[in-house]
Coordinates of C-alpha atoms in Angstrom, one line a residue:
Chain A
M1 CA 0.0 0.0 0.0
K2 CA 1.4 3.4 -0.9
P3 CA 1.7 5.8 2.0
G4 CA -1.2 8.2 1.9
T5 CA -1.2 11.9 2.6
R6 CA -3.7 11.7 5.5
S7 CA -1.9 12.4 8.8
I8 CA -2.4 9.9 11.5
I9 CA -0.1 11.5 14.1
D10 CA 0.2 15.2 14.7
V11 CA 2.9 16.5 16.9
D12 CA 2.1 20.1 17.7
N13 CA 4.7 22.5 19.2
L14 CA 6.0 19.8 21.5
T15 CA 8.5 20.7 24.1
A16 CA 10.1 18.1 26.3
S17 CA 12.1 18.6 29.4
Y18 CA 13.4 16.6 32.4
G19 CA 13.2 19.1 35.2
E20 CA 14.9 22.3 34.1
N21 CA 16.8 20.5 31.3
V22 CA 15.0 21.1 28.0
I23 CA 15.6 18.3 25.5
F24 CA 13.9 19.8 22.5
R25 CA 11.7 22.8 22.0
D26 CA 8.6 23.5 19.8
V27 CA 8.9 20.5 17.6
S28 CA 6.0 20.0 15.1
F29 CA 5.6 17.4 12.4
Q30 CA 3.1 14.9 11.1
V31 CA 3.2 11.2 10.4
F32 CA 1.1 10.1 7.4
K33 CA -1.0 7.0 7.2
G34 CA 0.9 4.0 6.0
E35 CA 4.4 5.4 6.0
I36 CA 7.5 4.5 7.8
L37 CA 8.9 7.5 9.5
V38 CA 12.4 7.3 11.0
I39 CA 13.5 9.7 13.7
L40 CA 17.2 10.0 13.6
G41 CA 20.0 12.1 15.1
G42 CA 23.1 11.7 17.2
S43 CA 23.2 10.2 20.7
G44 CA 21.6 12.4 23.3
C45 CA 19.5 14.4 20.9
G46 CA 16.2 13.2 22.4
K47 CA 15.1 10.6 19.8
S48 CA 13.9 8.2 22.4
T49 CA 12.4 11.0 24.5
L50 CA 10.4 12.1 21.5
L51 CA 9.2 8.6 20.9
K52 CA 8.1 8.2 24.5
H53 CA 6.2 11.5 24.2
M54 CA 4.5 10.2 21.0
F55 CA 3.0 7.2 22.6
G56 CA 2.2 9.0 25.8
L57 CA 4.7 7.4 28.3
N58 CA 6.1 10.9 29.0
R59 CA 4.0 14.0 29.5
P60 CA 5.0 17.0 27.4
A61 CA 6.2 20.2 29.1
S62 CA 4.1 22.0 26.5
G63 CA 2.4 21.3 23.2
R64 CA 0.6 18.1 22.4
V65 CA 0.6 14.9 20.4
L66 CA -2.5 13.7 18.6
I67 CA -3.0 10.1 17.3
N68 CA -6.1 9.8 15.2
G69 CA -7.2 13.0 16.8
I70 CA -6.9 11.8 20.3
D71 CA -4.4 13.7 22.6
V72 CA -2.1 11.0 24.0
S73 CA -1.9 12.7 27.4
T74 CA -5.7 12.8 27.8
N75 CA -7.2 11.6 31.1
D76 CA -10.4 10.3 29.5
E77 CA -10.5 6.6 30.1
N78 CA -12.5 5.9 27.0
E79 CA -10.2 7.8 24.7
L80 CA -7.2 6.2 26.4
A81 CA -8.6 2.7 25.7
H82 CA -9.1 3.6 22.0
L83 CA -5.6 5.0 21.8
R84 CA -3.9 2.0 23.5
R85 CA -5.8 -0.3 21.2
N86 CA -4.5 1.6 18.2
I87 CA -0.8 1.7 19.0
G88 CA 1.8 -0.9 19.7
V89 CA 5.3 -0.4 20.9
L90 CA 8.4 -2.5 20.4
F91 CA 10.9 -1.7 23.2
Q92 CA 14.6 -1.9 22.7
S93 CA 15.2 -5.3 24.1
G94 CA 11.7 -6.6 23.4
A95 CA 10.4 -6.2 27.0
L96 CA 8.7 -9.6 27.0
F97 CA 7.5 -10.7 30.3
G98 CA 10.1 -13.2 31.5
S99 CA 7.7 -15.4 33.4
M100 CA 5.3 -16.0 30.5
T101 CA 5.7 -18.1 27.4
L102 CA 5.6 -16.3 24.0
A103 CA 1.9 -17.3 23.5
E104 CA 1.0 -15.9 26.9
N105 CA 2.9 -12.7 26.1
V106 CA 1.0 -12.2 22.9
S107 CA -2.4 -13.3 24.2
L108 CA -2.3 -11.1 27.3
P109 CA -3.7 -8.0 25.5
L110 CA -6.2 -10.1 23.6
E111 CA -7.5 -11.7 26.8
T112 CA -7.7 -8.4 28.6
Y113 CA -9.3 -6.3 25.9
T114 CA -11.5 -8.7 24.0
D115 CA -14.3 -11.2 24.8
L116 CA -13.0 -13.7 22.2
P117 CA -13.1 -17.4 23.1
L118 CA -9.8 -19.0 24.0
E119 CA -9.7 -21.1 20.9
M120 CA -10.0 -17.9 18.7
I121 CA -7.3 -16.1 20.7
E122 CA -5.0 -19.1 20.3
R123 CA -5.5 -18.9 16.6
I124 CA -4.8 -15.1 16.5
V125 CA -1.7 -15.7 18.6
R126 CA -0.5 -18.3 16.2
M127 CA -1.1 -16.1 13.3
K128 CA 0.9 -13.2 14.9
L129 CA 3.8 -15.5 15.8
S130 CA 3.9 -17.0 12.3
L131 CA 3.7 -13.5 10.9
V132 CA 7.0 -12.6 12.6
G133 CA 8.5 -16.0 11.7
L134 CA 8.1 -17.6 15.1
A135 CA 5.6 -20.3 14.4
G136 CA 6.1 -23.3 16.6
Y137 CA 7.7 -21.2 19.4
E138 CA 4.4 -20.7 21.3
N139 CA 5.6 -22.5 24.4
Y140 CA 9.1 -21.0 24.6
L141 CA 10.1 -18.7 27.4
P142 CA 11.8 -15.4 26.4
S143 CA 15.0 -16.5 28.1
E144 CA 15.2 -19.4 25.7
L145 CA 15.3 -17.1 22.7
S146 CA 18.1 -15.2 20.9
G147 CA 18.1 -11.4 20.8
G148 CA 16.6 -11.2 17.3
M149 CA 13.9 -13.7 18.2
K150 CA 13.0 -11.7 21.3
K151 CA 12.6 -8.6 19.2
R152 CA 10.4 -10.4 16.7
A153 CA 8.3 -11.8 19.6
G154 CA 8.0 -8.3 21.0
L155 CA 6.8 -7.2 17.6
A156 CA 4.2 -10.0 17.6
R157 CA 2.9 -8.8 21.0
A158 CA 2.9 -5.2 19.9
M159 CA 0.7 -6.3 17.0
A160 CA -1.7 -8.4 19.0
L161 CA -4.6 -6.0 18.8
D162 CA -3.9 -5.0 15.1
P163 CA -2.8 -1.5 15.9
T164 CA -2.8 1.1 13.2
V165 CA 0.5 2.6 14.5
L166 CA 3.6 0.8 15.6
F167 CA 6.5 2.5 17.4
F168 CA 10.0 1.0 17.4
D169 CA 12.8 2.0 19.7
E170 CA 16.1 1.1 18.1
P171 CA 15.0 -2.2 16.6
S172 CA 18.4 -3.1 15.3
A173 CA 20.4 -2.3 18.5
G174 CA 22.4 -5.3 19.5
L175 CA 21.6 -7.4 16.5
D176 CA 24.0 -8.8 13.9
P177 CA 23.8 -7.3 10.4
I178 CA 21.9 -10.3 8.9
T179 CA 19.4 -10.5 11.8
S180 CA 19.0 -6.8 11.6
A181 CA 18.4 -6.8 7.9
G182 CA 15.8 -9.6 8.5
L183 CA 14.0 -7.4 11.0
D184 CA 14.0 -4.5 8.5
N185 CA 12.5 -6.8 5.8
L186 CA 9.9 -8.0 8.4
M187 CA 9.0 -4.4 9.2
K188 CA 8.6 -3.5 5.6
K189 CA 6.5 -6.6 4.9
I190 CA 4.2 -5.8 7.7
N191 CA 4.0 -2.1 6.7
R192 CA 3.2 -3.0 3.1
G193 CA 0.9 -5.9 4.0
L194 CA -1.1 -4.6 6.9
G195 CA -0.7 -0.9 6.0
T196 CA 0.5 -0.2 9.6
T197 CA 2.0 3.2 10.1
M198 CA 5.4 2.9 11.7
V199 CA 7.5 5.4 13.7
V200 CA 11.1 4.1 14.2
V201 CA 14.0 5.5 16.2
T202 CA 17.3 4.2 14.9
H203 CA 20.7 5.4 13.9
E204 CA 21.7 2.4 11.7
L205 CA 22.3 4.0 8.3
D206 CA 21.6 0.7 6.5
S207 CA 18.3 0.4 8.2
I208 CA 17.4 4.0 7.5
F209 CA 17.9 3.6 3.8
S210 CA 16.2 0.3 3.5
I211 CA 13.0 1.1 5.5
A212 CA 12.4 4.8 5.7
D213 CA 9.8 6.5 3.5
R214 CA 10.7 9.7 5.3
V215 CA 13.1 10.8 8.1
I216 CA 13.1 13.6 10.5
M217 CA 16.5 14.6 12.1
L218 CA 16.8 16.0 15.5
D219 CA 19.8 18.0 16.7
K220 CA 21.1 18.2 20.2
D221 CA 22.4 21.8 20.0
S222 CA 19.6 23.5 18.3
K223 CA 17.1 21.3 20.2
S224 CA 14.8 21.0 17.2
I225 CA 14.3 19.3 13.9
I226 CA 17.0 20.2 11.4
A227 CA 15.9 18.1 8.4
T228 CA 12.9 16.4 7.0
G229 CA 12.5 14.3 3.9
D230 CA 13.6 11.3 2.0
P231 CA 17.0 10.0 3.4
R232 CA 18.4 9.6 -0.1
D233 CA 17.7 13.1 -1.1
L234 CA 19.0 14.4 2.2
K235 CA 22.3 12.5 1.8
E236 CA 22.7 13.8 -1.8
S237 CA 21.6 17.4 -1.6
S238 CA 21.2 18.6 2.0
Q239 CA 22.9 22.0 2.5
D240 CA 23.2 21.5 6.2
P241 CA 26.7 20.1 7.1
R242 CA 25.2 18.4 10.3
V243 CA 22.9 16.4 8.1
R244 CA 25.6 15.5 5.5
N245 CA 28.0 14.6 8.3
F246 CA 25.5 12.2 9.7
F247 CA 24.8 10.4 6.5
L248 CA 28.5 10.3 5.5
R249 CA 29.6 9.1 8.9
N250 CA 31.8 12.1 9.3
P251 CA 32.8 12.9 12.9
E252 CA 31.8 16.5 13.6
G253 CA 34.1 19.3 12.7
K254 CA 36.0 17.4 9.9
Chain B
M1 CA -12.1 -2.0 29.6
K2 CA -13.3 -4.0 26.5
L3 CA -12.8 -2.8 23.0
E4 CA -15.6 -1.4 21.0
N5 CA -15.3 -0.1 17.5
P6 CA -15.6 3.7 17.3
I7 CA -16.3 3.7 13.6
D8 CA -18.9 1.2 12.7
D9 CA -19.8 -2.4 13.1
C10 CA -19.7 -5.2 10.6
Q11 CA -22.8 -6.5 8.7
V12 CA -23.0 -9.8 7.0
S13 CA -26.0 -10.0 4.7
C14 CA -26.9 -13.1 3.0
A15 CA -28.7 -13.8 -0.3
E16 CA -29.5 -17.1 -2.1
K17 CA -28.2 -17.2 -5.6
D18 CA -29.5 -19.9 -7.9
G19 CA -30.4 -22.9 -5.7
N20 CA -28.2 -23.4 -2.7
D21 CA -25.4 -21.1 -3.8
L22 CA -25.0 -18.5 -1.1
L23 CA -23.8 -15.0 -1.6
L24 CA -22.5 -13.3 1.6
S25 CA -21.9 -9.6 1.4
I26 CA -19.7 -8.2 4.2
S27 CA -19.8 -4.5 4.9
G28 CA -18.3 -2.3 7.4
S29 CA -15.3 -2.8 9.6
L30 CA -14.1 -6.4 9.6
S31 CA -11.7 -6.1 12.5
L32 CA -10.8 -7.4 16.0
P33 CA -13.6 -5.7 17.9
N34 CA -16.2 -7.2 15.6
L35 CA -14.7 -10.6 15.3
L36 CA -17.0 -12.3 17.8
S37 CA -20.2 -11.2 16.1
V38 CA -18.9 -12.0 12.6
K39 CA -17.8 -15.4 13.7
S40 CA -21.1 -16.4 15.3
R41 CA -23.0 -15.0 12.2
F42 CA -20.8 -17.2 10.0
Q43 CA -21.5 -20.2 12.2
S44 CA -25.3 -19.7 12.2
I45 CA -25.4 -19.2 8.4
M46 CA -23.4 -22.4 7.9
S47 CA -25.6 -24.5 10.1
E48 CA -29.0 -23.0 9.0
R49 CA -28.5 -22.8 5.2
N50 CA -26.2 -25.7 4.6
P51 CA -25.0 -24.1 1.3
G52 CA -23.5 -25.9 -1.6
K53 CA -21.2 -23.1 -2.5
I54 CA -20.3 -19.8 -0.8
T55 CA -19.4 -16.6 -2.5
L56 CA -18.0 -13.8 -0.3
D57 CA -18.4 -10.3 -1.5
L58 CA -15.9 -8.1 0.2
A59 CA -16.7 -4.9 -1.8
D60 CA -18.2 -2.9 1.0
I61 CA -15.6 -3.5 3.6
T62 CA -14.3 -0.2 4.9
Y63 CA -11.6 -1.5 7.2
V64 CA -10.0 -4.9 7.6
D65 CA -7.2 -6.1 9.8
S66 CA -5.4 -9.4 10.2
A67 CA -7.8 -10.8 12.8
G68 CA -10.7 -10.0 10.3
V69 CA -8.9 -11.8 7.5
L70 CA -8.2 -14.7 9.8
S71 CA -12.0 -15.1 10.4
L72 CA -12.4 -15.3 6.6
L73 CA -9.7 -18.0 6.2
Q74 CA -11.3 -19.9 9.1
L75 CA -14.7 -19.8 7.3
E76 CA -13.0 -21.1 4.2
L77 CA -11.4 -23.9 6.2
N78 CA -14.6 -24.9 8.0
A79 CA -16.4 -25.0 4.6
A80 CA -13.6 -27.0 3.1
R81 CA -14.1 -29.7 5.7
K82 CA -17.7 -30.0 4.5
S83 CA -16.4 -29.9 0.9
I84 CA -18.1 -26.6 0.2
P85 CA -16.1 -24.4 -2.1
V86 CA -15.6 -20.7 -1.0
Y87 CA -14.9 -17.9 -3.5
F88 CA -13.9 -14.4 -2.6
V89 CA -15.0 -11.6 -4.9
N90 CA -14.2 -7.9 -5.0
V91 CA -11.2 -8.3 -2.7
S92 CA -9.6 -5.0 -2.0
A93 CA -5.9 -4.5 -2.3
E94 CA -5.6 -4.2 1.5
A95 CA -7.3 -7.5 2.2
R96 CA -5.4 -9.2 -0.6
N97 CA -2.1 -8.0 1.0
I98 CA -3.1 -9.3 4.4
M99 CA -4.2 -12.7 2.9
D100 CA -0.8 -13.0 1.3
L101 CA 0.9 -12.2 4.5
I102 CA -0.8 -14.9 6.6
D103 CA 0.7 -18.4 6.2
R104 CA -2.5 -20.5 6.1
S105 CA -0.9 -23.8 7.1
T106 CA 0.7 -22.6 10.3
V107 CA -2.4 -20.6 11.3
L108 CA -5.0 -23.1 10.8
D109 CA -3.1 -26.1 12.0
K110 CA -3.8 -27.7 15.3
S111 CA -2.0 -25.9 18.1
T112 CA 1.4 -27.0 19.2
P113 CA 0.9 -29.3 22.2
V114 CA 2.3 -28.1 25.5
E115 CA 5.0 -30.4 26.6
K116 CA 3.9 -31.6 30.0
N117 CA 6.5 -33.4 32.0
E118 CA 4.7 -34.3 35.2
L119 CA 7.0 -36.1 37.6
T120 CA 6.1 -39.2 39.5
P121 CA 6.4 -38.9 43.3
F122 CA 9.6 -41.0 43.1
E123 CA 11.1 -38.5 40.7
Q124 CA 9.9 -35.6 42.7
V125 CA 11.7 -36.9 45.8
G126 CA 14.8 -37.4 43.7
E127 CA 14.5 -33.9 42.2
A128 CA 14.1 -32.4 45.7
S129 CA 17.1 -34.3 47.1
L130 CA 19.3 -33.3 44.2
K131 CA 18.3 -29.7 44.7
V132 CA 19.1 -29.8 48.4
A133 CA 22.5 -31.4 47.7
E134 CA 23.2 -28.8 45.0
D135 CA 22.2 -26.0 47.4
F136 CA 24.4 -27.5 50.1
T137 CA 27.4 -27.7 47.7
S138 CA 26.9 -24.1 46.5
I139 CA 26.6 -22.8 50.1
T140 CA 29.7 -24.7 51.1
I141 CA 31.7 -23.4 48.1
F142 CA 30.5 -19.9 48.8
L143 CA 31.4 -20.2 52.5
G144 CA 34.9 -21.4 51.7
D145 CA 35.3 -18.5 49.2
L146 CA 34.1 -16.1 51.9
L147 CA 36.4 -17.5 54.6
L148 CA 39.3 -17.3 52.2
A149 CA 38.4 -13.7 51.3
L150 CA 38.0 -12.9 55.0
S151 CA 41.4 -14.3 55.9
Q152 CA 43.0 -12.5 53.0
A153 CA 41.4 -9.3 54.1
L154 CA 42.8 -9.8 57.6
L155 CA 46.3 -10.1 56.2
H156 CA 45.9 -7.3 53.7
P157 CA 43.4 -4.8 55.2
A158 CA 44.2 -2.3 52.5
G159 CA 42.6 -4.6 49.9
I160 CA 39.2 -4.3 51.4
R161 CA 36.9 -1.9 49.6
W162 CA 36.5 0.5 52.5
K163 CA 34.2 2.9 50.7
D164 CA 31.7 0.1 50.1
F165 CA 32.2 -1.1 53.7
F166 CA 31.3 2.3 55.1
F167 CA 28.4 2.6 52.7
Y168 CA 26.9 -0.6 54.0
V169 CA 27.7 0.3 57.6
K170 CA 25.5 3.3 57.1
R171 CA 22.8 1.4 55.1
A172 CA 22.5 -1.6 57.4
G173 CA 23.5 0.0 60.7
V174 CA 22.8 3.7 61.0
D175 CA 19.7 3.6 58.8
G176 CA 18.4 0.5 60.6
L177 CA 18.8 1.9 64.1
P178 CA 15.4 3.7 64.4
I179 CA 13.4 0.5 63.6
V180 CA 15.6 -1.7 65.8
A181 CA 15.2 0.8 68.7
L182 CA 11.5 1.2 68.3
L183 CA 10.8 -2.5 68.1
S184 CA 13.1 -3.3 71.0
F185 CA 11.5 -0.7 73.1
L186 CA 8.0 -2.0 72.4
L187 CA 9.2 -5.6 73.0
G188 CA 10.6 -4.6 76.4
L189 CA 7.3 -2.9 77.2
I190 CA 5.4 -6.0 76.3
I191 CA 7.6 -8.4 78.3
A192 CA 7.3 -6.1 81.3
F193 CA 3.5 -6.0 81.1
M194 CA 3.2 -9.8 80.5
S195 CA 5.5 -10.8 83.3
S196 CA 4.0 -8.3 85.8
L197 CA 0.7 -10.0 85.4
Q198 CA 2.1 -13.1 86.9
L199 CA 4.7 -11.5 89.3
K200 CA 2.1 -9.1 90.8
Q201 CA 0.3 -12.1 92.4
F202 CA 3.4 -12.7 94.5
G203 CA 4.3 -9.0 95.2
A204 CA 7.5 -9.6 93.2
N205 CA 7.1 -6.6 90.9
V206 CA 10.8 -5.7 91.1
Y207 CA 11.7 -9.0 89.3
V208 CA 10.1 -7.6 86.2
A209 CA 13.4 -5.8 85.8
S210 CA 15.4 -9.0 86.0
L211 CA 13.1 -10.8 83.5
V212 CA 13.3 -8.0 80.9
G213 CA 17.0 -7.5 81.3
F214 CA 17.9 -11.1 81.3
G215 CA 15.6 -11.9 78.4
M216 CA 16.7 -9.1 76.3
V217 CA 20.4 -9.6 76.7
R218 CA 20.4 -13.4 76.5
E219 CA 18.0 -14.1 73.7
L220 CA 15.6 -11.4 72.5
G221 CA 18.0 -8.6 71.7
P222 CA 20.2 -10.7 69.4
I223 CA 17.3 -12.5 67.8
L224 CA 15.2 -9.4 67.2
T225 CA 18.1 -7.5 65.7
A226 CA 19.0 -10.5 63.5
I227 CA 15.5 -10.8 62.2
I228 CA 15.2 -7.1 61.4
I229 CA 18.6 -7.1 59.7
A230 CA 17.7 -10.3 57.7
G231 CA 14.5 -8.5 56.5
R232 CA 16.2 -5.1 55.8
S233 CA 19.7 -6.0 54.7
G234 CA 19.8 -9.7 53.8
S235 CA 17.1 -9.1 51.2
A236 CA 18.7 -6.0 49.9
F237 CA 22.1 -7.7 49.4
A238 CA 20.4 -10.6 47.5
A239 CA 18.4 -8.2 45.3
E240 CA 21.4 -6.0 44.6
I241 CA 23.8 -8.8 43.7
G242 CA 21.0 -10.6 41.8
T243 CA 20.3 -7.5 39.6
M244 CA 24.0 -7.2 39.0
K245 CA 24.0 -10.8 37.9
V246 CA 21.1 -10.2 35.5
N247 CA 22.9 -7.1 34.0
E248 CA 26.1 -9.2 33.5
E249 CA 27.9 -6.8 35.9
V250 CA 29.2 -9.9 37.8
D251 CA 30.5 -11.4 34.6
A252 CA 32.2 -8.1 33.9
L253 CA 33.9 -8.2 37.3
V254 CA 35.2 -11.7 36.6
T255 CA 36.6 -10.7 33.2
M256 CA 38.3 -7.7 34.7
G257 CA 40.1 -10.0 37.1
F258 CA 38.1 -9.3 40.3
N259 CA 36.9 -12.0 42.6
P260 CA 33.1 -11.3 42.9
T261 CA 33.0 -12.7 46.4
R262 CA 35.8 -10.4 47.6
F263 CA 34.6 -7.5 45.6
L264 CA 30.8 -7.6 46.3
A265 CA 30.2 -9.9 49.3
L266 CA 33.1 -9.1 51.6
P267 CA 32.3 -5.4 52.3
K268 CA 28.7 -6.4 53.0
V269 CA 29.6 -9.3 55.3
L270 CA 32.2 -7.2 57.2
A271 CA 29.8 -4.3 57.6
A272 CA 27.2 -6.6 58.9
M273 CA 29.7 -8.1 61.4
L274 CA 30.4 -4.7 62.7
V275 CA 26.9 -3.2 62.9
V276 CA 24.8 -6.2 64.1
P277 CA 26.6 -6.5 67.5
I278 CA 26.3 -2.7 67.9
L279 CA 22.6 -2.8 67.0
T280 CA 22.2 -5.7 69.4
L281 CA 23.6 -3.6 72.2
Y282 CA 21.2 -0.8 71.3
S283 CA 18.4 -3.3 71.2
D284 CA 19.2 -4.5 74.7
V285 CA 19.3 -0.9 76.0
F286 CA 16.0 0.1 74.4
G287 CA 14.3 -3.1 75.6
I288 CA 15.4 -2.4 79.1
L289 CA 14.1 1.2 78.7
G290 CA 10.8 -0.1 77.6
G291 CA 10.6 -2.3 80.7
L292 CA 11.7 0.7 82.8
M293 CA 8.9 2.8 81.5
V294 CA 6.3 0.2 82.5
G295 CA 8.0 -0.4 85.9
V296 CA 8.1 3.3 86.8
M297 CA 4.8 4.3 85.5
G298 CA 2.8 1.2 86.2
F299 CA 4.3 -0.5 89.3
D300 CA 5.6 2.4 91.4
L301 CA 9.2 1.3 91.1
T302 CA 11.9 4.0 91.1
A303 CA 14.1 4.2 88.1
F304 CA 17.1 3.6 90.4
S305 CA 15.8 0.4 91.9
Y306 CA 14.7 -0.9 88.5
L307 CA 18.1 -0.3 87.0
Q308 CA 19.9 -1.8 90.0
Q309 CA 17.8 -4.9 89.8
T310 CA 18.6 -5.1 86.0
V311 CA 22.3 -4.8 86.6
K312 CA 22.2 -7.4 89.3
S313 CA 20.5 -9.9 86.9
I314 CA 22.9 -9.5 84.0
D315 CA 26.2 -11.3 83.9
I316 CA 29.0 -9.9 81.8
F317 CA 29.4 -13.4 80.4
D318 CA 25.9 -13.1 79.0
V319 CA 26.6 -9.9 77.3
V320 CA 29.8 -11.2 75.7
T321 CA 28.2 -14.4 74.5
S322 CA 25.3 -12.5 73.1
L323 CA 27.7 -10.3 71.1
V324 CA 29.6 -13.3 69.8
K325 CA 26.3 -14.8 68.8
S326 CA 25.2 -11.7 67.0
V327 CA 28.5 -11.7 65.0
L328 CA 27.7 -15.2 63.9
F329 CA 24.2 -14.1 63.0
A330 CA 25.6 -11.3 60.9
V331 CA 27.8 -13.6 59.0
L332 CA 24.9 -16.0 58.3
I333 CA 22.5 -13.2 57.2
A334 CA 24.9 -11.3 55.0
G335 CA 26.5 -14.5 53.7
I336 CA 23.3 -16.2 52.7
G337 CA 22.0 -12.9 51.3
C338 CA 25.0 -12.6 49.0
Q339 CA 25.1 -16.3 48.2
R340 CA 21.4 -16.2 47.0
G341 CA 22.2 -13.1 45.0
F342 CA 24.9 -14.9 43.1
R343 CA 22.6 -17.8 42.3
V344 CA 20.2 -15.5 40.4
K345 CA 19.8 -16.7 36.7
G346 CA 17.6 -15.2 34.0
G347 CA 15.4 -12.2 34.8
A348 CA 13.3 -10.2 37.2
E349 CA 11.4 -13.2 38.5
S350 CA 14.6 -15.0 39.6
V351 CA 15.7 -11.9 41.5
G352 CA 12.4 -12.0 43.4
L353 CA 12.7 -15.7 44.1
Y354 CA 16.2 -15.5 45.5
T355 CA 15.5 -12.4 47.5
T356 CA 12.6 -14.3 49.2
S357 CA 14.9 -17.3 49.6
A358 CA 17.6 -15.1 51.2
V359 CA 15.2 -13.9 53.9
V360 CA 13.7 -17.3 54.6
A361 CA 17.0 -19.1 54.7
G362 CA 18.5 -16.3 56.8
L363 CA 15.7 -16.6 59.4
F364 CA 16.0 -20.4 59.4
L365 CA 19.8 -20.3 59.9
I366 CA 19.4 -17.7 62.7
I367 CA 17.1 -20.0 64.7
I368 CA 19.2 -23.1 64.1
A369 CA 22.4 -21.2 65.2
D370 CA 20.6 -19.8 68.2
S371 CA 19.4 -23.3 69.3
L372 CA 23.0 -24.7 69.0
F373 CA 24.3 -21.8 71.0
A374 CA 21.7 -22.4 73.7
I375 CA 22.8 -26.1 74.0
I376 CA 26.5 -25.3 74.0
L377 CA 26.1 -22.5 76.6
Y378 CA 24.1 -24.8 78.8
Y379 CA 27.1 -27.2 79.0
V380 CA 29.7 -24.5 79.1
H381 CA 28.1 -22.6 82.0

């Protein structure tokens, strides 16, 4: 499915701070339905902070984030339930519950949020696991899996309720190049197949070029977005030395 | 809170088309929140109409997700079992993409059976014995390691991590003083009350002081302190080392050439050996103060006569043995706390398990050691 032009997430003059320390100021952008948007930037520029604000884990100092028109820091129980049903998050190391099998991990949201009979839930769980290439691993514990498998299982859990938006926090961190490329392909397959919008934080250049429809680049010093667009265009024709340095792997100042 | 679809629900309308060919038109949102109603609608149609052929018209679907497609595939499979062919018409690009994504064979297969390995009682006994033996071995190894570290520390005191030592002296000792003091005071108060009920009958109120003093110094002071330290610090040691184990910090120490027992356990054990006897003395004092308060306010004893009676009843030998005992308790509590911490494997659950185990095993060892002491002292005295 081609990315549409209807925005699904609106970030509106978002300012984030930890105490007095402002991470970024007045950041505004949109995520369009069906696209893969990559947030990039050097370490400490607030990529992960921005992501946490986008799915409502952190509260903004000012400004707001709307997903499908719902403010993510709303206090309305009904709105929050809709919001949560519509988003899934893959954390950096999978964040699977260590005491539960993969099937239990994936079925947890299904059992909590739906009235479906167990047999149906089991089927959905099996479908999700086979979608991420883990068919047959239903009864494994997370501790019995490799890093890449844990991430894929985390993705299956994030997709349990068929969310319209998926967030990824450094999906390729700690993976070997082949596993990492496999995960990229999986993300693309799910994005094209299910039409799920994806917001990804990463700084792996290979990943960025293979998955991103669009990138936004944050900068630590200016505390704002310094570039938006197709990564290939940015690499070729950006006038900003900070952006070029990032794509050419140039240490700063050289 | 259960899911409900904000947009619209899913309708399945049904029309006969020449004979028993069935045309099902699905409209609306074929997605997870509507799955249950769609599924039961399919089932009732299948059983009521008993069609010869099903055509599914998907033209009016506004939204479809993978769970929705799954329900369609399941209908297809159920129909196939009754040899009814199913045809999909007007399939949107979205639905087609999702159908391609789902691997039918793995989804619709029977579920992978859970491997159950239930043990026979015989095997359970064996398993438990092996576990006890393994536990014993690991404690013995750790104890040897710890004694070695202790003796090395005595020979080279500069090698001890003094900064850590003082940190744990503060954590386990200074920070633990208020709760030890409060509980000992209340315990002294309770003993004084309880014993006075009996002693009053004989007009022997002054012996309340002897009972409280003797009881606190000989048994209750060391035991109470040890129990509080086991709960406060034994558990903390286990959780701390356990979390370090999970984070591979212990492995990092080993690769950098540190002995984890000496690096992590020794400062904790030494700190406990210093603070537990001191806290025990405090506990004795506060227990006696609790008794004093009851004696002075409740039974018209003067503070002087109460204290005189207390001093008379306590032997210096009792004080020394109780301190020796509390040093042993300290080694047991801190040692078992650290040992359990080192045994943590896996994740958060394991940390919880071994923290609990540190406290339970600590309490158990305290009581065993105390009983042994009581027997030995009986013969020594």
